[in-house]
Amino acid sequence: MTATPARERTVHHAEATDGPWWRHAVIYQVYPRSFADSNGDGIGDLPGITARLDHLVELGVDALWLSPFYVSPQADAGYDVADYRDVDPVFGTLDDIDALLDKAHRLGLRVVVDLVPNHTSDEHIWFAAARAAAPGSPERARYLFREGRGQHGELPPNNWQSMFGGPAWTRVMEADGRPGQWYLHLFDTKQPDLDWSNPQVRAEFEDVLRFWLDRGVDGFRVDVAHGLVKADGLPDWAGAVTMIDGSDPVDDGTDPNVHNGPMFDQEGVHDVYRAWRTVLDSYPGDRAMVAEAWVEPLERLARYVRPDEMHQAFNFSFLSAGWDPLALRSVIDRSFAANDAVGAPTTWVLSNHDVVRHASRLGLSDPTHRPNGIGHGDEQPDAELGLRRARAASLLVLALPGSAYLYQGEELGLPEHTALPDELRQDPTYTRTDGVERGRDGCRVPLPWEQHAPAFGFSPNGASWLPQPAGWGGFTVDAQRGRPGSTYETYRSALRLRREHRLATGDLTWLPSDPQVLELTNRTVLVVANMGPTAVELPVGARVLLSSDAAQSGTVVAPATTVWAELG
Ligand code: NOJ
């Protein structure tokens, strides 16, 4: 290689100013039940999070996103909300969330909360009223109740399947004790879908937004953002749900089965977000929304982040590209093209509470495969290779312009729990698919904090709602803090350098490289991600700033390694 590498193509230009926080933030996902348990019931809680906020400051993130902590029967770990304006006792109280917000803000951290508008819990007062009311009543009209097909209404109203397996419809008993109408639930039976054509539903959620904005939250992560509005008449669908919760997507933008059925990505959904944007904009302080929308191609997804809609959308196409340099390069290009066209920041994400952790996923023999959980009898990932690739992938993410999402534990290199006893599994997917899908419990295991404490410091007494693997001592924060080259210290360095070099608002230029190597510059930083089988050399004069390889020596970039360097 030469001292000044030839530039190939600039795919994103640096921004003149950094702009509002959400254009460049690193946002850390806290999964409340598994972050830190303060009271010893084995389930993480809000006081536990507040007590550990210093960790996020030490790590160097800008914001946290809290998965749901609202009143809920926990049929889908809180994504089944029974009261949108209160905290579930398992997680604490409204005073606890106020204290969390207060401390986070004092520490300079923004707080994004989850909003679940596609469905409520079946234990929400609206649904209890709907069940008790008659067909055709205003109470039923807030949900999607329909008559069944067949001679006696004994067949579901259409052929839609639940995202968790099984039919998307459940039949209710009417007041006369006979089976009656059916209601739609794209997820579990206990998660009835709301009817977003009903003005009461719209008014209610605008009020919920205000409730949390008034309490001081900095934004919302919007669950199933592409699902609120269904096609008129709820027509049958010939396609299959192929993306959410672990199944394998096809990301060339042409697969007609990728989430474009009549239940997703309907035009009307954008009106909802335009209205919400007006609400957010009426508050001071750059409040923001991020769409959880499994929509492809990326141009379609970018419609959610047009200037008068949401601020960000999770880039699941990137998450789905696995460990494939061509696919990654292509998705990075397409992400910038689509988002730049609407003036929105691109986001980057590798893990969350719905997918196999990337330290395990990337250790599978096919590292683009996305199984929905891993269990006994399944292929077990190569842990060493997986972690090595995960660290390299994370350094790629953190070098890219835009906003990055981290999932709790990835800064520790945490793997999936791939050997959970099946009888402990709690994800409804597991039971709804008769165990065919292992489900998402393996990425939700409580965090290990301290090597020599009960439950690795997750709880005061060793209680833990899912067991942590015995070998997790080396992953704890205290085992990694101050150890050069540990995953934790590597993330800390990356976040510091990302800030110092203003990478999040920088540019992206590809350099010519071996097809197995991603080589780019962002401002003055050279990034080389070697995904091939042989080592490559940095250009002459390059000075290594950071490497994902703990054994980095000189200017050689080993296989499965990402290096950040400054050009001499
Ligand atoms: C997406 C959430 O991330 C997932 O955990 C949940 O099960 C579904 N939406 C349904 O709310």
Coordinates of C-alpha atoms and ligand atoms in Angstrom, one line a residue:
M1 CA 0.0 0.0 0.0
T2 CA 1.0 3.6 -0.5
A3 CA 1.5 6.4 2.0
T4 CA -1.6 8.2 0.8
P5 CA -4.2 5.7 -0.2
A6 CA -6.2 6.5 -3.3
R7 CA -9.8 7.6 -2.6
E8 CA -12.4 5.6 -4.3
R9 CA -15.8 7.0 -3.5
T10 CA -17.2 9.3 -0.9
V11 CA -20.6 8.1 0.1
H12 CA -21.4 10.5 2.9
H13 CA -20.2 14.0 3.6
A14 CA -19.3 15.5 6.9
E15 CA -21.8 17.8 8.5
A16 CA -21.0 21.5 9.0
T17 CA -22.1 21.4 12.7
D18 CA -22.8 18.5 15.0
G19 CA -26.5 19.5 15.3
P20 CA -28.9 18.0 17.8
W21 CA -27.8 15.1 20.0
W22 CA -29.8 12.4 18.2
R23 CA -27.9 13.0 15.0
H24 CA -24.7 11.6 16.5
A25 CA -25.5 9.9 19.8
V26 CA -24.4 6.6 21.1
I27 CA -27.5 5.2 22.7
Y28 CA -27.2 2.3 25.2
Q29 CA -30.2 -0.1 25.5
V30 CA -31.0 -0.9 29.0
Y31 CA -33.2 -4.0 29.4
P32 CA -34.6 -3.2 32.8
R33 CA -35.3 -6.8 34.0
S34 CA -31.7 -7.8 33.4
F35 CA -29.6 -4.7 34.1
A36 CA -29.4 -4.5 37.9
D37 CA -31.6 -5.8 40.7
S38 CA -31.7 -3.6 43.8
N39 CA -34.2 -5.5 46.0
G40 CA -33.1 -9.2 45.5
D41 CA -36.2 -10.5 43.8
G42 CA -34.0 -11.6 40.9
I43 CA -35.5 -9.1 38.5
G44 CA -33.7 -5.9 37.6
D45 CA -35.5 -2.6 38.5
L46 CA -35.4 1.1 38.2
P47 CA -33.4 1.8 41.4
G48 CA -30.9 -0.8 40.2
I49 CA -30.5 1.1 37.0
T50 CA -30.1 4.5 38.8
A51 CA -27.5 3.0 41.1
R52 CA -25.5 1.9 38.1
L53 CA -25.8 4.9 35.8
D54 CA -22.1 5.7 36.6
H55 CA -21.2 2.7 34.5
L56 CA -22.8 4.4 31.4
V57 CA -20.9 7.6 32.1
E58 CA -17.6 5.6 32.5
L59 CA -18.3 3.8 29.3
G60 CA -18.9 7.1 27.5
V61 CA -22.3 6.8 25.9
D62 CA -24.6 9.8 25.4
A63 CA -28.0 8.3 26.1
L64 CA -29.9 5.3 27.3
W65 CA -33.0 3.7 26.0
L66 CA -35.1 1.9 28.5
S67 CA -37.1 -1.1 27.4
P68 CA -40.7 -1.1 28.9
F69 CA -41.1 -0.7 32.6
Y70 CA -44.8 0.1 32.6
V71 CA -47.6 -1.9 34.4
S72 CA -47.8 -5.2 32.6
P73 CA -48.6 -8.8 33.2
Q74 CA -45.2 -9.5 31.5
A75 CA -46.6 -11.9 29.0
D76 CA -44.0 -10.5 26.5
A77 CA -41.5 -9.1 29.1
G78 CA -43.3 -5.7 29.3
Y79 CA -44.1 -5.3 25.6
D80 CA -47.7 -6.0 26.8
V81 CA -48.7 -2.8 28.5
A82 CA -51.7 -2.6 30.9
D83 CA -51.1 1.0 32.0
Y84 CA -49.0 3.4 29.9
R85 CA -48.8 6.0 32.7
D86 CA -47.5 3.9 35.6
V87 CA -44.5 1.8 36.5
D88 CA -44.9 -1.9 37.1
P89 CA -44.3 -2.7 40.8
V90 CA -41.7 -5.3 39.7
F91 CA -39.6 -2.4 38.4
G92 CA -40.5 0.3 41.0
T93 CA -42.7 3.4 41.1
L94 CA -43.2 6.7 39.3
D95 CA -40.9 8.2 41.9
D96 CA -38.2 5.8 40.9
I97 CA -38.4 6.8 37.2
D98 CA -38.4 10.4 38.2
A99 CA -35.2 9.8 40.3
L100 CA -33.6 7.9 37.4
L101 CA -34.4 10.7 35.0
D102 CA -33.1 13.3 37.4
K103 CA -29.8 11.5 38.0
A104 CA -29.3 10.6 34.4
H105 CA -29.8 14.3 33.4
R106 CA -27.4 15.4 36.1
L107 CA -24.8 13.0 34.7
G108 CA -25.4 14.4 31.2
L109 CA -27.2 11.3 29.9
R110 CA -30.4 11.5 27.8
V111 CA -33.2 9.0 28.4
V112 CA -35.3 7.5 25.7
V113 CA -38.3 5.4 26.8
D114 CA -40.1 2.6 24.9
L115 CA -43.6 3.3 23.6
V116 CA -45.7 0.3 22.6
P117 CA -48.6 1.7 20.4
N118 CA -49.4 -1.3 18.1
H119 CA -51.1 -3.3 20.9
T120 CA -52.0 -3.2 24.5
S121 CA -52.0 -6.0 27.1
D122 CA -55.3 -7.9 27.2
E123 CA -55.3 -6.7 30.8
H124 CA -55.5 -3.0 29.8
I125 CA -58.8 -1.5 30.9
W126 CA -59.8 -0.8 27.3
F127 CA -59.5 -4.4 26.4
A128 CA -61.3 -5.6 29.5
A129 CA -64.1 -3.2 28.5
A130 CA -64.0 -4.5 24.9
R131 CA -64.3 -8.1 25.9
A132 CA -67.3 -7.3 28.1
A133 CA -69.0 -5.1 25.5
A134 CA -71.1 -6.3 22.6
P135 CA -70.0 -6.7 18.9
G136 CA -70.2 -3.3 17.2
S137 CA -69.8 -1.4 20.4
P138 CA -67.4 1.6 20.8
E139 CA -65.4 -0.4 23.3
R140 CA -64.7 -3.0 20.7
A141 CA -63.9 -0.4 18.1
R142 CA -60.6 0.5 19.7
Y143 CA -59.3 -2.9 18.7
L144 CA -59.6 -5.1 15.6
F145 CA -62.6 -7.3 16.4
R146 CA -64.1 -9.1 13.4
E147 CA -66.6 -11.9 12.7
G148 CA -65.0 -15.2 11.9
R149 CA -65.3 -16.9 8.5
G150 CA -67.0 -20.3 8.0
Q151 CA -70.6 -21.2 8.5
H152 CA -70.6 -20.4 12.2
G153 CA -67.8 -17.9 12.3
E154 CA -65.5 -20.7 13.5
L155 CA -62.6 -19.7 11.2
P156 CA -60.3 -16.7 11.8
P157 CA -61.2 -13.6 9.8
N158 CA -58.1 -13.9 7.7
N159 CA -55.0 -16.0 7.3
W160 CA -52.5 -13.8 9.1
Q161 CA -50.0 -15.5 11.4
S162 CA -48.7 -14.1 14.7
M163 CA -45.1 -13.0 14.7
F164 CA -44.6 -15.3 17.6
G165 CA -46.1 -18.3 15.7
G166 CA -49.6 -19.6 15.4
P167 CA -52.7 -17.7 14.3
A168 CA -52.9 -13.9 14.7
W169 CA -56.5 -14.2 15.8
T170 CA -58.2 -15.3 19.1
R171 CA -61.9 -15.9 19.5
V172 CA -63.8 -14.5 22.5
M173 CA -66.8 -15.7 24.4
E174 CA -69.7 -13.3 24.2
A175 CA -72.0 -12.4 27.1
D176 CA -74.4 -15.3 26.2
G177 CA -71.6 -17.8 26.8
R178 CA -71.1 -18.6 23.1
P179 CA -68.0 -18.2 21.0
G180 CA -68.3 -14.9 19.2
Q181 CA -66.0 -12.4 17.5
W182 CA -62.2 -12.7 16.9
Y183 CA -59.6 -10.1 17.7
L184 CA -56.3 -9.5 16.0
H185 CA -53.0 -9.9 17.7
L186 CA -49.9 -9.7 15.5
F187 CA -48.0 -11.0 18.6
D188 CA -49.2 -13.0 21.5
T189 CA -52.9 -13.6 22.4
K190 CA -52.3 -11.3 25.3
Q191 CA -51.3 -8.4 23.0
P192 CA -54.5 -7.3 21.1
D193 CA -53.8 -4.9 18.3
L194 CA -55.3 -1.4 18.5
D195 CA -57.4 0.1 15.7
W196 CA -55.4 3.2 14.7
S197 CA -58.2 4.4 12.5
N198 CA -60.1 5.2 15.7
P199 CA -59.6 8.9 16.8
Q200 CA -59.8 7.8 20.5
V201 CA -56.7 5.7 20.0
R202 CA -54.8 8.5 18.4
A203 CA -55.8 11.0 21.1
E204 CA -54.9 8.6 23.9
F205 CA -51.3 8.0 22.6
E206 CA -50.7 11.7 22.0
D207 CA -51.7 12.1 25.7
V208 CA -49.3 9.3 26.7
L209 CA -46.5 11.1 24.8
R210 CA -47.2 14.3 26.7
F211 CA -47.4 12.4 30.0
W212 CA -43.8 11.2 29.6
L213 CA -42.5 14.4 27.9
D214 CA -43.8 16.3 30.9
R215 CA -41.8 14.0 33.1
G216 CA -38.7 14.9 31.2
V217 CA -37.9 12.0 28.9
D218 CA -35.8 12.9 25.9
G219 CA -37.5 10.7 23.4
F220 CA -39.3 7.5 22.5
R221 CA -38.3 4.2 20.9
V222 CA -41.5 3.3 19.0
D223 CA -42.3 -0.4 19.1
V224 CA -43.5 -2.0 15.8
A225 CA -43.6 1.4 14.3
H226 CA -44.5 0.0 10.9
G227 CA -47.5 -2.0 12.1
L228 CA -50.0 0.4 13.5
V229 CA -52.1 0.9 10.4
K230 CA -53.4 -2.2 8.5
A231 CA -54.6 -2.4 4.9
D232 CA -58.3 -1.7 4.5
G233 CA -60.4 -4.8 4.8
L234 CA -57.6 -6.8 6.5
P235 CA -57.1 -8.9 3.3
D236 CA -55.5 -12.3 3.3
W237 CA -51.8 -12.4 2.6
A238 CA -50.0 -14.9 0.5
G239 CA -46.6 -14.0 1.9
A240 CA -44.9 -15.1 5.0
V241 CA -43.5 -13.0 7.9
T242 CA -39.8 -13.5 7.5
M243 CA -37.8 -11.0 9.4
I244 CA -38.6 -10.1 13.0
D245 CA -37.3 -12.0 16.0
G246 CA -34.6 -13.9 14.4
S247 CA -35.7 -15.4 11.1
D248 CA -33.6 -14.9 8.0
P249 CA -34.3 -11.8 5.8
V250 CA -33.5 -11.3 2.2
D251 CA -32.0 -7.9 1.9
D252 CA -31.7 -7.1 -1.8
G253 CA -34.8 -5.0 -1.8
T254 CA -36.7 -7.2 -4.1
D255 CA -38.1 -10.0 -1.9
P256 CA -41.8 -9.5 -1.9
N257 CA -42.1 -11.4 1.3
V258 CA -40.1 -9.0 3.5
H259 CA -42.6 -7.3 5.7
N260 CA -44.6 -5.6 3.1
G261 CA -47.8 -7.5 3.8
P262 CA -51.1 -5.8 4.5
M263 CA -50.3 -5.5 8.2
F264 CA -47.1 -3.5 7.7
D265 CA -45.7 -0.3 6.3
Q266 CA -49.1 1.1 5.2
E267 CA -49.2 4.7 4.0
G268 CA -51.5 5.8 6.7
V269 CA -48.9 5.1 9.5
H270 CA -47.0 8.2 8.5
D271 CA -49.9 10.5 9.5
V272 CA -49.5 9.2 13.0
Y273 CA -45.8 10.1 13.2
R274 CA -46.4 13.6 11.6
A275 CA -48.9 14.2 14.4
W276 CA -46.5 13.0 17.0
R277 CA -43.7 15.1 15.6
T278 CA -45.8 18.1 16.2
V279 CA -46.3 17.1 19.8
L280 CA -42.5 16.5 20.3
D281 CA -41.7 19.8 18.6
S282 CA -43.9 21.7 21.0
Y283 CA -41.5 20.8 23.8
P284 CA -38.1 22.3 24.4
G285 CA -34.9 20.3 24.3
D286 CA -34.7 18.3 21.1
R287 CA -37.0 15.4 22.0
A288 CA -36.6 12.5 19.5
M289 CA -38.3 9.4 18.2
V290 CA -36.7 6.2 16.8
A291 CA -38.7 3.8 14.8
E292 CA -38.5 0.1 15.4
A293 CA -39.6 -0.8 11.9
W294 CA -38.5 -3.9 10.1
V295 CA -39.0 -2.4 6.7
E296 CA -37.1 -2.9 3.5
P297 CA -35.7 -1.7 1.3
L298 CA -33.9 1.1 3.0
E299 CA -35.6 3.7 0.9
R300 CA -38.9 2.5 2.3
L301 CA -37.5 2.7 5.8
A302 CA -36.2 6.3 5.2
R303 CA -39.8 7.4 4.7
Y304 CA -40.2 7.1 8.5
V305 CA -37.4 9.7 9.0
R306 CA -38.6 12.4 6.7
P307 CA -38.2 15.8 8.2
D308 CA -41.7 16.0 9.7
E309 CA -41.8 12.4 11.0
M310 CA -39.4 10.5 13.2
H311 CA -35.8 11.4 13.9
Q312 CA -34.2 8.0 13.5
A313 CA -35.0 4.4 12.5
F314 CA -33.1 1.3 13.6
N315 CA -31.0 0.0 10.7
F316 CA -31.9 -3.7 10.8
S317 CA -30.7 -4.2 7.3
F318 CA -27.2 -3.5 8.7
L319 CA -27.7 -5.9 11.6
S320 CA -28.8 -8.5 9.2
A321 CA -25.7 -8.3 7.0
G322 CA -23.7 -10.5 9.3
W323 CA -20.1 -10.9 8.6
D324 CA -20.1 -10.4 4.8
P325 CA -17.9 -7.6 3.6
L326 CA -19.8 -7.2 0.3
A327 CA -23.1 -7.2 2.0
L328 CA -21.9 -4.7 4.7
R329 CA -20.4 -2.4 2.2
S330 CA -23.6 -2.5 0.1
V331 CA -25.8 -1.9 3.1
I332 CA -23.6 1.0 4.3
D333 CA -23.8 2.6 0.9
R334 CA -27.6 2.1 0.6
S335 CA -28.1 3.4 4.2
F336 CA -26.4 6.7 3.5
A337 CA -28.1 7.1 0.1
A338 CA -31.5 6.5 1.6
N339 CA -31.1 8.6 4.8
D340 CA -29.1 11.4 3.2
A341 CA -31.9 11.8 0.7
V342 CA -34.3 12.8 3.5
G343 CA -31.7 14.6 5.7
A344 CA -31.8 12.0 8.5
P345 CA -28.9 10.5 10.4
T346 CA -28.2 6.8 9.7
T347 CA -28.2 4.5 12.7
W348 CA -26.1 1.4 13.3
V349 CA -27.0 -1.6 15.5
L350 CA -25.7 -5.1 15.9
S351 CA -27.6 -6.4 18.9
N352 CA -30.7 -5.9 20.9
H353 CA -33.1 -7.9 23.1
D354 CA -34.7 -9.6 20.1
V355 CA -31.7 -11.1 18.4
V356 CA -28.9 -13.5 19.2
R357 CA -26.1 -11.5 20.6
H358 CA -23.6 -10.6 17.9
A359 CA -20.7 -12.2 19.8
S360 CA -22.5 -15.5 19.3
R361 CA -24.2 -14.9 16.0
L362 CA -20.9 -14.1 14.3
G363 CA -19.4 -17.3 15.7
L364 CA -21.8 -19.6 13.8
S365 CA -20.6 -21.5 10.8
D366 CA -22.8 -19.2 8.7
P367 CA -22.3 -15.8 10.3
T368 CA -25.1 -14.3 8.3
H369 CA -27.6 -16.7 9.7
R370 CA -29.9 -15.3 12.3
P371 CA -31.5 -18.1 14.3
N372 CA -34.3 -17.1 16.8
G373 CA -32.3 -18.2 19.8
I374 CA -29.9 -21.1 20.3
G375 CA -30.3 -24.0 22.7
H376 CA -29.2 -27.5 23.5
G377 CA -28.9 -29.6 20.4
D378 CA -28.4 -26.6 18.1
E379 CA -25.1 -25.7 16.5
Q380 CA -23.1 -24.0 19.2
P381 CA -21.1 -20.9 18.2
D382 CA -17.4 -20.8 18.1
A383 CA -17.1 -18.4 21.1
E384 CA -13.5 -17.2 20.5
L385 CA -14.1 -16.5 16.8
G386 CA -17.5 -14.9 17.6
L387 CA -16.0 -12.6 20.1
R388 CA -13.2 -11.7 17.8
R389 CA -15.5 -10.8 15.0
A390 CA -17.9 -9.1 17.3
R391 CA -15.2 -6.7 18.6
A392 CA -14.2 -6.0 15.0
A393 CA -17.8 -5.4 13.9
S394 CA -18.3 -3.1 16.9
L395 CA -15.3 -1.0 16.0
L396 CA -16.6 -0.7 12.4
V397 CA -20.0 0.5 13.7
L398 CA -18.4 3.0 16.1
A399 CA -16.3 4.5 13.3
L400 CA -19.3 5.2 11.0
P401 CA -21.0 8.6 10.8
G402 CA -24.4 8.6 12.4
S403 CA -25.9 7.3 15.6
A404 CA -25.1 4.0 17.1
Y405 CA -27.1 1.7 19.4
L406 CA -25.4 -0.6 21.9
Y407 CA -27.2 -3.4 23.7
Q408 CA -26.4 -3.8 27.4
G409 CA -23.6 -6.3 27.8
E410 CA -22.1 -6.0 24.3
E411 CA -19.5 -3.7 25.8
L412 CA -18.4 -6.7 27.9
G413 CA -18.3 -9.0 24.8
L414 CA -21.2 -11.0 26.4
P415 CA -22.3 -14.0 24.4
E416 CA -25.7 -15.4 24.1
H417 CA -26.7 -18.0 26.7
T418 CA -26.8 -20.9 24.3
A419 CA -27.6 -23.7 26.8
L420 CA -30.5 -22.4 28.8
P421 CA -32.7 -25.2 30.1
D422 CA -35.8 -25.2 27.9
E423 CA -38.1 -25.3 30.9
L424 CA -36.8 -21.9 32.0
R425 CA -37.6 -20.2 28.7
Q426 CA -40.1 -17.3 29.0
D427 CA -40.3 -15.9 25.5
P428 CA -43.8 -16.6 24.2
T429 CA -42.2 -17.5 20.9
Y430 CA -40.9 -20.7 22.5
T431 CA -44.3 -22.0 23.5
R432 CA -46.2 -20.6 20.5
T433 CA -43.9 -22.5 18.1
D434 CA -43.9 -25.7 20.3
G435 CA -40.2 -25.2 20.9
V436 CA -39.3 -25.0 17.2
E437 CA -38.0 -21.5 17.9
R438 CA -35.9 -21.2 21.0
G439 CA -36.8 -17.6 21.4
R440 CA -35.1 -14.6 22.8
D441 CA -34.3 -15.5 26.4
G442 CA -30.6 -16.3 25.7
C443 CA -29.8 -12.6 24.9
R444 CA -31.7 -11.4 28.0
V445 CA -29.7 -13.0 30.8
P446 CA -28.9 -10.7 33.7
L447 CA -25.7 -8.7 33.4
P448 CA -22.5 -9.8 35.2
W449 CA -21.0 -6.9 37.1
E450 CA -18.6 -8.3 39.7
Q451 CA -16.6 -11.4 39.4
H452 CA -16.8 -12.5 43.0
A453 CA -20.3 -11.5 44.0
P454 CA -23.5 -13.5 44.0
A455 CA -25.1 -13.5 40.6
F456 CA -22.0 -11.7 39.5
G457 CA -23.3 -8.6 41.3
F458 CA -26.6 -8.5 39.4
S459 CA -28.6 -8.8 42.6
P460 CA -27.7 -8.5 46.3
N461 CA -28.4 -12.1 47.1
G462 CA -27.7 -14.1 44.0
A463 CA -31.3 -14.2 42.7
S464 CA -31.5 -14.0 38.9
W465 CA -34.7 -14.5 36.9
L466 CA -32.6 -16.5 34.3
P467 CA -29.5 -18.3 35.4
Q468 CA -26.1 -16.8 34.3
P469 CA -23.6 -19.3 32.9
A470 CA -21.0 -20.2 35.6
G471 CA -18.2 -19.1 33.3
W472 CA -19.3 -15.5 33.1
G473 CA -16.8 -14.3 35.7
G474 CA -14.3 -13.1 33.1
F475 CA -17.0 -11.0 31.4
T476 CA -17.8 -8.9 34.5
V477 CA -17.1 -5.2 34.5
D478 CA -14.7 -5.4 37.4
A479 CA -12.7 -8.2 35.7
Q480 CA -12.3 -6.0 32.6
R481 CA -12.0 -2.5 34.0
G482 CA -8.4 -1.2 33.6
R483 CA -7.3 -4.3 31.7
P484 CA -5.8 -3.1 28.4
G485 CA -7.4 -4.8 25.4
S486 CA -10.4 -6.0 27.3
T487 CA -13.6 -5.6 25.4
Y488 CA -14.8 -3.1 27.9
E489 CA -11.7 -1.0 27.6
T490 CA -11.8 -1.3 23.9
Y491 CA -15.4 0.1 23.8
R492 CA -14.4 2.9 26.2
S493 CA -11.5 3.9 24.0
A494 CA -13.6 3.7 20.9
L495 CA -16.2 6.0 22.4
R496 CA -13.6 8.5 23.5
L497 CA -11.9 8.5 20.1
R498 CA -15.2 8.7 18.3
R499 CA -15.9 11.9 20.2
E500 CA -12.5 13.4 19.9
H501 CA -12.4 12.9 16.2
R502 CA -16.0 13.8 15.7
L503 CA -16.6 10.6 13.7
A504 CA -20.3 10.6 14.2
T505 CA -20.7 13.8 12.1
G506 CA -17.8 13.0 9.8
D507 CA -17.6 11.6 6.3
L508 CA -17.3 8.2 4.7
T509 CA -14.9 7.6 1.8
W510 CA -14.2 4.1 0.6
L511 CA -10.6 3.3 -0.3
P512 CA -9.7 0.7 -2.9
S513 CA -9.2 -2.6 -1.1
D514 CA -9.2 -6.3 -1.2
P515 CA -12.9 -7.4 -1.5
Q516 CA -12.6 -9.1 1.9
V517 CA -11.4 -5.9 3.6
L518 CA -13.5 -2.8 4.3
E519 CA -11.2 0.2 4.1
L520 CA -12.5 3.7 4.6
T521 CA -11.7 7.1 6.0
N522 CA -13.8 9.2 8.3
R523 CA -12.3 12.7 8.7
T524 CA -8.7 12.0 9.4
V525 CA -9.2 8.4 10.7
L526 CA -8.5 5.4 8.6
V527 CA -10.6 2.4 9.4
V528 CA -9.5 -1.1 8.1
A529 CA -11.9 -4.0 8.9
N530 CA -10.2 -7.2 7.7
M531 CA -12.9 -9.9 7.2
G532 CA -10.7 -12.1 5.1
P533 CA -8.5 -15.0 6.0
T534 CA -5.1 -13.3 5.7
A535 CA -3.5 -10.4 7.4
V536 CA -3.2 -7.0 5.6
E537 CA -0.8 -4.1 6.2
L538 CA -1.7 -0.6 7.0
P539 CA -0.3 2.1 4.7
V540 CA 3.2 3.3 5.4
G541 CA 3.2 6.0 8.1
A542 CA -0.2 5.0 9.6
R543 CA -0.3 5.2 13.4
V544 CA -2.6 2.8 15.1
L545 CA -5.2 4.5 17.3
L546 CA -7.2 1.5 18.3
S547 CA -7.5 -2.2 17.4
S548 CA -10.2 -4.8 18.1
D549 CA -7.3 -7.3 18.4
A550 CA -6.0 -7.3 22.0
A551 CA -2.7 -8.6 20.6
Q552 CA -2.3 -5.9 18.0
S553 CA 1.3 -5.5 17.0
G554 CA 2.7 -3.0 14.6
T555 CA 0.7 -2.1 11.5
V556 CA -0.5 -5.6 10.6
V557 CA -4.3 -6.0 10.6
A558 CA -4.9 -9.6 11.4
P559 CA -8.0 -11.5 10.2
A560 CA -11.2 -10.7 11.9
T561 CA -9.8 -7.4 13.2
T562 CA -10.7 -3.7 12.8
V563 CA -8.0 -1.1 13.2
W564 CA -8.5 2.7 13.5
A565 CA -5.4 4.6 12.5
E566 CA -4.2 8.1 11.7
L567 CA -2.4 8.6 8.5
G568 CA 1.1 9.9 8.8
Ligands
NOJ1 C1 -40.6 -5.6 19.2 C2 -40.0 -5.7 20.6 O1 -38.6 -5.3 20.5 C3 -40.1 -7.1 21.0 O2 -39.4 -7.5 22.1 C4 -41.6 -7.4 21.2 O3 -41.8 -8.7 21.5 C5 -42.4 -7.0 19.9 N1 -42.0 -5.8 19.4 C6 -43.9 -6.9 20.3 O4 -44.1 -5.8 21.1

